[in-house]
Amino acid sequence: MNRITELQPAAVDLGRVTKRFGAGAPAVDDVSLQIAPGELVTLLGPSGCGKTTTLRMIAGLEDPTEGRITIGEDEVTHLPAEKRDVTMVFQSYALFPHMNVRANVGYGLKVARTPRAELTDRVEEALALVGLEAFAERPVDALSGGQQQRVALARALVMKPRVILFDEPLSNLDAKLRHHVRAEIRALQKRLGLTAVYVTHDQEEALAISDRVVVMNSGRIEQQGTPRDLYARPVSHFVADFIGSANIVPGEYDGSDIVLGDARIPHTQEITQGPVGVMIRPEAVRPAAQGLAGKVVSISFLGPVNQVDFDTPAGRVTGNLPDDAMGGLRPGAKVALSFAPRGLHLLPPRAV
Amino acid sequence: MPRAATVLTALAAGALIVLVGLPVLFILLQAVFPEFARGSLAEPFSKIVILTENDRLMVQTRNTLLLAVSVMIGSLILGLPVGILRGLCNVPGARIWDVIFLVPFLIPPFIAAIAWMMLLQPRGYLQQLLGFHMGGFLFTFAGVAFVMTLNLFPLVYFAVSRAFEAVGGRFAAAARVHGAGPVRAFVLITLPLSIPAVAASLLIVFAMSIEEFGTPAALAARTGFEVLVTGIYTRLSDWPIDLSGAALGSIILMALVLAAFTLQNWIATRRSYISQTGKPADAEKAELGRWRWPVLVLFGLVAAIGVVIPLATIAVTSFMGTISGGLSLSNFDTRHYAPIFSTGSRAGQALMTSGWLAVLTAFATAAIGGVVAYIVVRGTGRGRAVMDGLSVLPNAIPAIVLAVGVILAWNSPFLPLTLYGTAAILLVAYIGILLPYPIRYAVARLRQISGSLDDAARVAGASQGATLRHITLPLMAPSLIAAMMLVFAIASRELVASIMLAPAGMRTVGTFVFAQFEQGSVQTGMAMSVIAIAITSSILLAVNLWLARQGGSAFSG
């Protein structure tokens, strides 16, 4: 039986891929990336960083200027989209407005001249996977945003894709629904063992859903790694700033201590001694008996934590402090600050 | 780009070049080289000198501009007050008035002109009913301007009412919140913000009155008042034929229309503050109170002059046994309708000819326009850039200019064979004249269809051709069909190109009515007009209803 649950995920390999649109800087610049079968990799970055173009080259919707793309054993670099076993879920869902749910989901199978009985079964199975069996005969514009999203997902799954691509699939949903649907997508991806490439500009979404995150900037890969890796050990100001929120203040490193203003903080990290950028995650900031001298500038109550801005000799530092760590802080109060080691990381000094 | 797309681009570009580009090119060449029609490049620029001397062209250009400006002012006087009232106040029966003011678009202008002549000329209906005639007014410059104004003022009415509705609703509310009184809000906010839309509509009135042939042709012969269009027509129909003069006149006409069109486009895209999407709320409109009846009388008066009187005159004339029998019940007769429905009669043939010409034009323009629009919106690279430029060209070319160009191009000694002198030449001209409608409709529709639908079909495994067949074409179909209906309605009563290009012995609805009026039975001409107006009105109505059910209105834009 030809079931979606028995699909064969494939590896994806991008070898030194470049895409130019006309003159000027390339949209994607010498990108190499390996994705293992069954892995969910997110391309993360600000708009214009090349993440969507990279995705569209994997789909076959853009033709690479240079480089090589393979899916499984097959080189597909210049193969048009319709000849690849790749499907895609689009930002605006791109449901065909003149077809009902069933026709939308079955469209790819129909184009492939799948026998009628198998087509019906596969469509039913795909709709069941996304929980929309009851909506098969509805016109697509009669569905809510979340339901349209699932139809788009079912339309992609029904093809038993060797690779599935997601282009900011949640950006048209409201915040609550977004959390819910992203958990569902992740669960389905794990259950079916899909190879998935997911594009987003939302760093929280990227951290929550991915096996691996690839941070892109100006057409290049800035850093890739597991979500925890990227969060704890960013390699650049850009990544530190883009993933989560971070204080980055200038300091000195002598191999054993970070010198920050008049404070010395013990720290071990493989990095060139001398001037460094000190990344401090807000949740690592705590008032302490001794440490960096700080003065409270302002306090905002955010619910779970208080966001406290401190003026220090090293510059402005923001901390997220739960109520029981506040110790009666008031604006104007002078306090020493310590930093939890896992929220502390050194970056190369900012290029001038 | 795949090969199929390249071929399609080449075909569409070729069609545009042959149908529109060549005629314009031949006009330019003829204007520069007086002997060009005989295949010679002798004495270049010799005729252009005439422009600076005493040729009638300068007089005709001045008359054309004078007429166009008068029609603009007339349309403003007639359209502005009712438009403002409709936009800002709760006028009773607002939607009915909107439908009524659409009617002038349905009456071919030259037929309306004939109707006014039947009414106002000496011994006309007015004299029979009230004892005096207004021939002295009608057969003057003012009379021509008056009849043309009645045909075009609805453009101003709709633009004004829509602009004031949008601006008055939202921005004026904001102004009121910030402390402006109703009068100050109107003077400081509503009026200035509406001016671009009103100006754009006036420029369309300007361009359309420059292009209009039927009204000056019907009235000008009796006024001695010549404009560019009638001048061009005379140069090509009266001995000695003056090809260079016609070409020069065409270039002036084209330049004027192009200027108006460019300015209109600039205002509409750069200076318009009126959002296309914002739907104004009716609830915010002012109540008329005790002004209710005076306002209704004003609307009624405008509707009577613009719609009821010409329509009634056309219908009454078609039912008169003899014109000399006058307005009396005993003179009522339906016999003038008989020839139209009898096959083989000249009237029946004209109806058939216009019918199939209009059908073919509709299909051809939709096919070419659809491809052109697809390339303009979805194309890439050089093909797209070329097509983008070519596709706006037809907009700036008045029907008479295209007809002149077709005459020059298809009579050229360089051609091995020609369609000139056959019915096909009419088709060629009709397509060139009416191409802008399908292009505009299809481009607008395609811009609404997200490109990711194409991508979605491609990743689902559909080839480019299959994507076009399954996705793009079905989604474009409603707007293409609407454009085809509009093209059919206009083509079925086209006058100027038909008069200039129809082979000997061939009549269309337009030329039939015109000829009946010049030398024949006015009643038969009017009976034909009634049929033509009824057919086109019911087609447009049916399409609009169908589109409304589809959830979009092509004619509301």
Short mmCIF file of N, CA, C and O in Angstrom, two decimals, chain A residues 114-168:
data_model
loop_
_atom_site.label_atom_id
_atom_site.label_comp_id
_atom_site.label_asym_id
_atom_site.label_seq_id
_atom_site.Cartn_x
_atom_site.Cartn_y
_atom_site.Cartn_z
N THR A 114 -2.12 9.91 -11.34
CA THR A 114 -2.25 8.81 -10.39
C THR A 114 -3.61 8.15 -10.57
O THR A 114 -4.61 8.84 -10.77
N PRO A 115 -3.66 6.82 -10.53
CA PRO A 115 -4.96 6.13 -10.65
C PRO A 115 -5.96 6.65 -9.62
O PRO A 115 -5.59 6.99 -8.50
N ARG A 116 -7.22 6.70 -10.03
CA ARG A 116 -8.25 7.36 -9.26
C ARG A 116 -8.37 6.82 -7.83
O ARG A 116 -8.45 7.59 -6.87
N ALA A 117 -8.35 5.50 -7.70
CA ALA A 117 -8.53 4.90 -6.38
C ALA A 117 -7.40 5.32 -5.45
O ALA A 117 -7.63 5.72 -4.30
N GLU A 118 -6.19 5.27 -5.97
CA GLU A 118 -5.04 5.64 -5.13
C GLU A 118 -5.09 7.13 -4.78
O GLU A 118 -4.81 7.52 -3.65
N LEU A 119 -5.50 7.93 -5.77
CA LEU A 119 -5.59 9.37 -5.52
C LEU A 119 -6.54 9.65 -4.37
O LEU A 119 -6.21 10.38 -3.42
N THR A 120 -7.72 9.02 -4.43
CA THR A 120 -8.72 9.23 -3.37
C THR A 120 -8.16 8.82 -2.01
O THR A 120 -8.27 9.56 -1.03
N ASP A 121 -7.52 7.65 -1.96
CA ASP A 121 -6.96 7.18 -0.69
C ASP A 121 -5.90 8.13 -0.15
O ASP A 121 -5.89 8.46 1.04
N ARG A 122 -5.00 8.54 -1.03
CA ARG A 122 -3.90 9.39 -0.58
C ARG A 122 -4.42 10.73 -0.07
O ARG A 122 -3.94 11.28 0.92
N VAL A 123 -5.42 11.31 -0.80
CA VAL A 123 -5.99 12.58 -0.36
C VAL A 123 -6.63 12.42 1.01
O VAL A 123 -6.44 13.25 1.91
N GLU A 124 -7.39 11.32 1.18
CA GLU A 124 -8.02 11.07 2.47
C GLU A 124 -6.97 10.97 3.57
O GLU A 124 -7.11 11.54 4.65
N GLU A 125 -5.89 10.25 3.27
CA GLU A 125 -4.84 10.06 4.27
C GLU A 125 -4.20 11.40 4.64
O GLU A 125 -3.99 11.70 5.82
N ALA A 126 -3.93 12.23 3.59
CA ALA A 126 -3.30 13.52 3.85
C ALA A 126 -4.21 14.41 4.69
O ALA A 126 -3.76 15.07 5.64
N LEU A 127 -5.51 14.41 4.35
CA LEU A 127 -6.45 15.23 5.12
C LEU A 127 -6.55 14.73 6.55
O LEU A 127 -6.67 15.52 7.48
N ALA A 128 -6.48 13.40 6.72
CA ALA A 128 -6.54 12.84 8.07
C ALA A 128 -5.31 13.27 8.87
O ALA A 128 -5.40 13.58 10.06
N LEU A 129 -4.16 13.29 8.23
CA LEU A 129 -2.93 13.67 8.92
C LEU A 129 -3.02 15.09 9.50
O LEU A 129 -2.44 15.38 10.54
N VAL A 130 -3.76 15.98 8.80
CA VAL A 130 -3.86 17.34 9.30
C VAL A 130 -5.21 17.61 9.96
O VAL A 130 -5.53 18.74 10.32
N GLY A 131 -6.02 16.53 10.10
CA GLY A 131 -7.28 16.66 10.82
C GLY A 131 -8.36 17.43 10.09
O GLY A 131 -9.14 18.15 10.70
N LEU A 132 -8.40 17.30 8.75
CA LEU A 132 -9.39 18.06 7.99
C LEU A 132 -10.31 17.16 7.16
O LEU A 132 -10.88 17.59 6.16
N GLU A 133 -10.47 15.86 7.58
CA GLU A 133 -11.29 14.93 6.79
C GLU A 133 -12.65 15.51 6.49
O GLU A 133 -13.20 15.34 5.40
N ALA A 134 -13.21 16.26 7.46
CA ALA A 134 -14.60 16.71 7.34
C ALA A 134 -14.74 17.90 6.39
O ALA A 134 -15.85 18.30 6.07
N PHE A 135 -13.61 18.44 5.94
CA PHE A 135 -13.69 19.69 5.16
C PHE A 135 -13.41 19.49 3.68
O PHE A 135 -13.24 20.45 2.94
N ALA A 136 -13.34 18.22 3.25
CA ALA A 136 -12.86 17.93 1.90
C ALA A 136 -13.62 18.67 0.81
O ALA A 136 -13.04 19.09 -0.18
N GLU A 137 -14.93 18.83 0.98
CA GLU A 137 -15.73 19.40 -0.11
C GLU A 137 -15.89 20.91 0.01
O GLU A 137 -16.56 21.54 -0.79
N ARG A 138 -15.29 21.51 1.04
CA ARG A 138 -15.45 22.96 1.21
C ARG A 138 -14.63 23.74 0.19
O ARG A 138 -13.54 23.32 -0.16
N PRO A 139 -15.16 24.90 -0.24
CA PRO A 139 -14.29 25.81 -1.01
C PRO A 139 -13.23 26.37 -0.07
O PRO A 139 -13.48 26.57 1.13
N VAL A 140 -12.03 26.61 -0.60
CA VAL A 140 -10.95 26.98 0.31
C VAL A 140 -11.14 28.34 0.96
O VAL A 140 -10.65 28.60 2.06
N ASP A 141 -11.89 29.24 0.29
CA ASP A 141 -12.05 30.56 0.92
C ASP A 141 -13.08 30.54 2.03
O ASP A 141 -13.33 31.56 2.68
N ALA A 142 -13.70 29.36 2.28
CA ALA A 142 -14.64 29.26 3.39
C ALA A 142 -13.92 28.79 4.66
O ALA A 142 -14.55 28.56 5.68
N LEU A 143 -12.60 28.63 4.59
CA LEU A 143 -11.84 28.12 5.74
C LEU A 143 -11.13 29.25 6.48
O LEU A 143 -10.83 30.30 5.90
N SER A 144 -10.84 29.00 7.76
CA SER A 144 -10.06 29.98 8.53
C SER A 144 -8.60 29.91 8.10
O SER A 144 -8.18 28.99 7.40
N GLY A 145 -7.82 30.90 8.55
CA GLY A 145 -6.40 30.93 8.20
C GLY A 145 -5.68 29.65 8.61
O GLY A 145 -4.91 29.08 7.86
N GLY A 146 -5.97 29.18 9.83
CA GLY A 146 -5.31 27.99 10.33
C GLY A 146 -5.68 26.76 9.50
O GLY A 146 -4.83 25.92 9.21
N GLN A 147 -6.96 26.70 9.10
CA GLN A 147 -7.40 25.55 8.30
C GLN A 147 -6.78 25.59 6.91
O GLN A 147 -6.35 24.57 6.37
N GLN A 148 -6.69 26.81 6.33
CA GLN A 148 -6.07 26.94 5.01
C GLN A 148 -4.62 26.47 5.07
O GLN A 148 -4.11 25.82 4.16
N GLN A 149 -3.97 26.82 6.19
CA GLN A 149 -2.60 26.41 6.41
C GLN A 149 -2.47 24.88 6.37
O GLN A 149 -1.57 24.32 5.77
N ARG A 150 -3.43 24.20 7.01
CA ARG A 150 -3.39 22.73 7.03
C ARG A 150 -3.65 22.15 5.66
O ARG A 150 -3.07 21.12 5.30
N VAL A 151 -4.54 22.78 4.90
CA VAL A 151 -4.77 22.30 3.53
C VAL A 151 -3.47 22.38 2.74
O VAL A 151 -3.10 21.44 2.03
N ALA A 152 -2.77 23.52 2.90
CA ALA A 152 -1.50 23.68 2.20
C ALA A 152 -0.52 22.58 2.62
O ALA A 152 0.21 22.02 1.80
N LEU A 153 -0.52 22.25 3.90
CA LEU A 153 0.36 21.21 4.42
C LEU A 153 -0.03 19.85 3.83
O LEU A 153 0.83 19.09 3.37
N ALA A 154 -1.35 19.58 3.80
CA ALA A 154 -1.82 18.31 3.24
C ALA A 154 -1.45 18.21 1.76
O ALA A 154 -1.06 17.15 1.27
N ARG A 155 -1.57 19.33 1.05
CA ARG A 155 -1.25 19.33 -0.38
C ARG A 155 0.23 19.00 -0.59
O ARG A 155 0.61 18.39 -1.59
N ALA A 156 1.07 19.43 0.36
CA ALA A 156 2.49 19.12 0.25
C ALA A 156 2.77 17.67 0.63
O ALA A 156 3.56 16.98 0.00
N LEU A 157 2.08 17.18 1.67
CA LEU A 157 2.36 15.82 2.18
C LEU A 157 1.88 14.74 1.22
O LEU A 157 2.49 13.67 1.13
N VAL A 158 0.80 15.00 0.52
CA VAL A 158 0.17 13.97 -0.29
C VAL A 158 1.12 13.47 -1.37
O VAL A 158 0.99 12.35 -1.85
N MET A 159 2.13 14.29 -1.71
CA MET A 159 3.07 13.90 -2.77
C MET A 159 4.16 12.97 -2.25
O MET A 159 5.04 12.59 -3.00
N LYS A 160 4.11 12.60 -0.97
CA LYS A 160 5.18 11.81 -0.35
C LYS A 160 6.54 12.41 -0.68
O LYS A 160 7.43 11.74 -1.25
N PRO A 161 6.73 13.68 -0.35
CA PRO A 161 7.93 14.38 -0.82
C PRO A 161 9.19 13.82 -0.16
O PRO A 161 9.16 13.42 1.00
N ARG A 162 10.26 13.78 -0.92
CA ARG A 162 11.55 13.38 -0.34
C ARG A 162 12.11 14.55 0.47
O ARG A 162 12.90 14.36 1.37
N VAL A 163 11.68 15.76 0.13
CA VAL A 163 12.05 16.95 0.89
C VAL A 163 10.83 17.85 0.93
O VAL A 163 10.15 18.02 -0.08
N ILE A 164 10.53 18.44 2.08
CA ILE A 164 9.44 19.40 2.14
C ILE A 164 10.01 20.75 2.57
O ILE A 164 10.87 20.83 3.45
N LEU A 165 9.54 21.80 1.90
CA LEU A 165 10.05 23.14 2.16
C LEU A 165 8.95 24.01 2.76
O LEU A 165 7.79 23.94 2.34
N PHE A 166 9.31 24.82 3.73
CA PHE A 166 8.35 25.73 4.36
C PHE A 166 8.86 27.16 4.20
O PHE A 166 9.94 27.49 4.67
N ASP A 167 8.05 28.01 3.55
CA ASP A 167 8.46 29.41 3.37
C ASP A 167 7.63 30.29 4.31
O ASP A 167 6.51 30.66 3.97
N GLU A 168 8.16 30.60 5.47
CA GLU A 168 7.46 31.40 6.47
C GLU A 168 6.00 30.99 6.59
O GLU A 168 5.10 31.82 6.44
#
